[in-house]
Tab-separated table of C-alpha atoms in Angstrom:
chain	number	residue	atom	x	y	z
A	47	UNK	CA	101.613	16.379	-43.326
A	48	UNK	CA	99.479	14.974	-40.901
A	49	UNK	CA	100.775	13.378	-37.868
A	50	UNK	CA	98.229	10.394	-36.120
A	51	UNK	CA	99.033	8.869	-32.698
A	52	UNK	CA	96.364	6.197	-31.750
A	53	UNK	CA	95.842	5.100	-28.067
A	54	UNK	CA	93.960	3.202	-26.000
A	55	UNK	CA	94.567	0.303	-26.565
A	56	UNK	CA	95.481	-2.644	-24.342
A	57	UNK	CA	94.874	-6.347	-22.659
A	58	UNK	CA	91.201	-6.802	-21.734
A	59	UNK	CA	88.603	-10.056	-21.604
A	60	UNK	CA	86.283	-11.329	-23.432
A	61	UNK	CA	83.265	-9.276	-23.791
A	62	UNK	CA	84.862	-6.052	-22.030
A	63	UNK	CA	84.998	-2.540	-24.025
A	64	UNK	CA	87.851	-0.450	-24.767
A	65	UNK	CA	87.930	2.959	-26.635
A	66	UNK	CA	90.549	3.812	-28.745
A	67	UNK	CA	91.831	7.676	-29.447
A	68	UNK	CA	93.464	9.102	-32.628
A	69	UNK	CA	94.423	12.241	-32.283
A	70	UNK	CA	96.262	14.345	-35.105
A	71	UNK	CA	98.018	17.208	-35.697
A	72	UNK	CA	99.640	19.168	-38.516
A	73	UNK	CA	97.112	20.063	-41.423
A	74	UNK	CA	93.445	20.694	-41.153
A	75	UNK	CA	91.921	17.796	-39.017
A	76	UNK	CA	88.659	18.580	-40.406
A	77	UNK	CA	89.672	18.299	-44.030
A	78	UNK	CA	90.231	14.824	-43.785
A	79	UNK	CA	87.976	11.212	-43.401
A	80	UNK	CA	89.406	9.381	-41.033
A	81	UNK	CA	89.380	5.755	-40.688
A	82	UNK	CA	89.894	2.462	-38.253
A	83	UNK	CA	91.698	-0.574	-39.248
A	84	UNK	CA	93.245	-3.667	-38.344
A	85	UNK	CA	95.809	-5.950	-38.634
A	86	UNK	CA	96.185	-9.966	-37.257
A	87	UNK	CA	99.238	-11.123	-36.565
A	88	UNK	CA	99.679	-13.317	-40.107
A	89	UNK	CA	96.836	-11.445	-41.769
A	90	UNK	CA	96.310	-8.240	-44.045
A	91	UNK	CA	95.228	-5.051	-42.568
A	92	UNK	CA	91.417	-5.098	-42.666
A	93	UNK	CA	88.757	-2.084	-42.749
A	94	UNK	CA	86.741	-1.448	-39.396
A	95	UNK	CA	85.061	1.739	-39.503
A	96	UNK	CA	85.527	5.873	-41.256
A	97	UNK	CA	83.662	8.908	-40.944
A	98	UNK	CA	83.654	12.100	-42.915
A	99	UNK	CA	85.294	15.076	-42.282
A	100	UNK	CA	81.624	16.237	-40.358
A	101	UNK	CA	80.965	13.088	-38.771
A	102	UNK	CA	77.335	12.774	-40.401
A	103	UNK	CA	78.289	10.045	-42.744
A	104	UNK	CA	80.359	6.502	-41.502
A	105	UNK	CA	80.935	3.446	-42.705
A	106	UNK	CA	81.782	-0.082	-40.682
A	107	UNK	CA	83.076	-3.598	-41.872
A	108	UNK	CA	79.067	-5.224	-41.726
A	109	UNK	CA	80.078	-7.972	-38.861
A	110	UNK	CA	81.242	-4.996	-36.789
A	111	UNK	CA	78.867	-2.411	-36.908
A	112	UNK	CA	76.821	-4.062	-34.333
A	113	UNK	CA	79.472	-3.567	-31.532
A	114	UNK	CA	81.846	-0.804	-32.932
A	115	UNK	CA	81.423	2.885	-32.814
A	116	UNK	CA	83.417	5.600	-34.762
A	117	UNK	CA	83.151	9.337	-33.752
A	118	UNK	CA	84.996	12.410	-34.046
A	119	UNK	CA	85.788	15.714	-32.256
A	120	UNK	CA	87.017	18.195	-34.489
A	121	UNK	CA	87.289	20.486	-31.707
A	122	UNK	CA	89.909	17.982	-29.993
A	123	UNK	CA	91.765	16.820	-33.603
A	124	UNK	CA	90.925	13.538	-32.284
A	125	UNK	CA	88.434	10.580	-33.488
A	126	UNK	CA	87.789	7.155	-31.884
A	127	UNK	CA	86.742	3.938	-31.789
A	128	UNK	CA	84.355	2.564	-29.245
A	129	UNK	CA	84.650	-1.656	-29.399
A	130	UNK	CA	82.096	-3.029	-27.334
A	131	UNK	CA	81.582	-6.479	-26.649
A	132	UNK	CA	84.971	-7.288	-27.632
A	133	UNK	CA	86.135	-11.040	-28.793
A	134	UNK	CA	89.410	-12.711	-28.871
A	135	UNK	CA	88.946	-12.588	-33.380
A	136	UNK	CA	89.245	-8.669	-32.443
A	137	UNK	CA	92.402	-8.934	-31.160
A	138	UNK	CA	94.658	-7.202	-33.527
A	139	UNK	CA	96.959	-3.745	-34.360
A	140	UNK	CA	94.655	-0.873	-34.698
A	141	UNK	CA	95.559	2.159	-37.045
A	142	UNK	CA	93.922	5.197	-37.506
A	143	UNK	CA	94.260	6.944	-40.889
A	144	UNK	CA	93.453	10.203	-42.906
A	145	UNK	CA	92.135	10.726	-46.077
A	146	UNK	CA	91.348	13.505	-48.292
A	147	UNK	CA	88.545	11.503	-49.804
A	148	UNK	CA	85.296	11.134	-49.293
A	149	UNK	CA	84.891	8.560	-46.658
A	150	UNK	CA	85.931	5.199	-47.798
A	151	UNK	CA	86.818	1.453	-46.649
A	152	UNK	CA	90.202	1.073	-48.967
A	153	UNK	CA	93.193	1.734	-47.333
A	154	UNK	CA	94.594	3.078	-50.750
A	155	UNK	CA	92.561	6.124	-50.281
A	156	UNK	CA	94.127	6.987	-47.016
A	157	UNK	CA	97.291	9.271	-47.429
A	158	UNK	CA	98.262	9.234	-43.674
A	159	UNK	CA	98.388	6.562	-41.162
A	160	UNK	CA	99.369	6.400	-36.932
A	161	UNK	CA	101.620	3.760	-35.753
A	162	UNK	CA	98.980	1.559	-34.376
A	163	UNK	CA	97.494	0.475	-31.183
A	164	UNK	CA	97.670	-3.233	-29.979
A	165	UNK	CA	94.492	-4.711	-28.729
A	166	UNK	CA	94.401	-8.333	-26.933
A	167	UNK	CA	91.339	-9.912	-25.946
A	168	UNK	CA	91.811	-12.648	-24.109
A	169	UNK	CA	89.115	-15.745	-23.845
């Protein structure tokens, strides 16, 4: 079992940052990819970012990549998820996730998720 608890997350305005924290326990963090997504109130969840178990390889949803960052500290068991330049379309639940795969973008490939972070943006 992994356990994931996201924070970080929170009200902020349009074009302000915030940097959201995963940090795990339980199993090996470092075994795992660990991903970012979302979900809008009345929409699916949606990919926004993973990186491999090292850190040297991520992916991002292409309209993010621009103004989100993943990272990871296997030191800390923790990853995150810098969101620049944030926009009210951003404003969503945020999940962390692990996966025993090689990084991916489908959440069927993550065997672990946190209970999510809400992030408003407001206009």
């Amino acid at each position: 079992q992994v356990q994931l608890i996201e924070s970080g997350g929170g009200l902020v305005q349009a074009g302000g940052s915030l940097r959201l924290s995963c940090a795990a326990s339980g199993r090996t963090f470092n075994n795992y990819a660990m991903g970012w997504f979302r979900q809008a109130a009345g929409r699916v969840r949606e990919f926004v970012a993973a990186i491999s178990t090292s850190g040297g390889n991520t992916r991002y949803l292409e309209s993010l990549k621009d103004r989100f960052t993943i990272s990871r500290d296997n030191a800390r068991n923790t990853v995150y998820l810098q969101m620049n330049s944030l926009k009210p379309a951003d404003t969503a639940v945020y999940f962390c996730a692990a996966s025993p795969r090689p990084v991916s973008g489908l959440a069927a490939h993550y065997e672990y998720w946190g209970q999510g972070t809400q992030v408003t943006v407001s206009s």
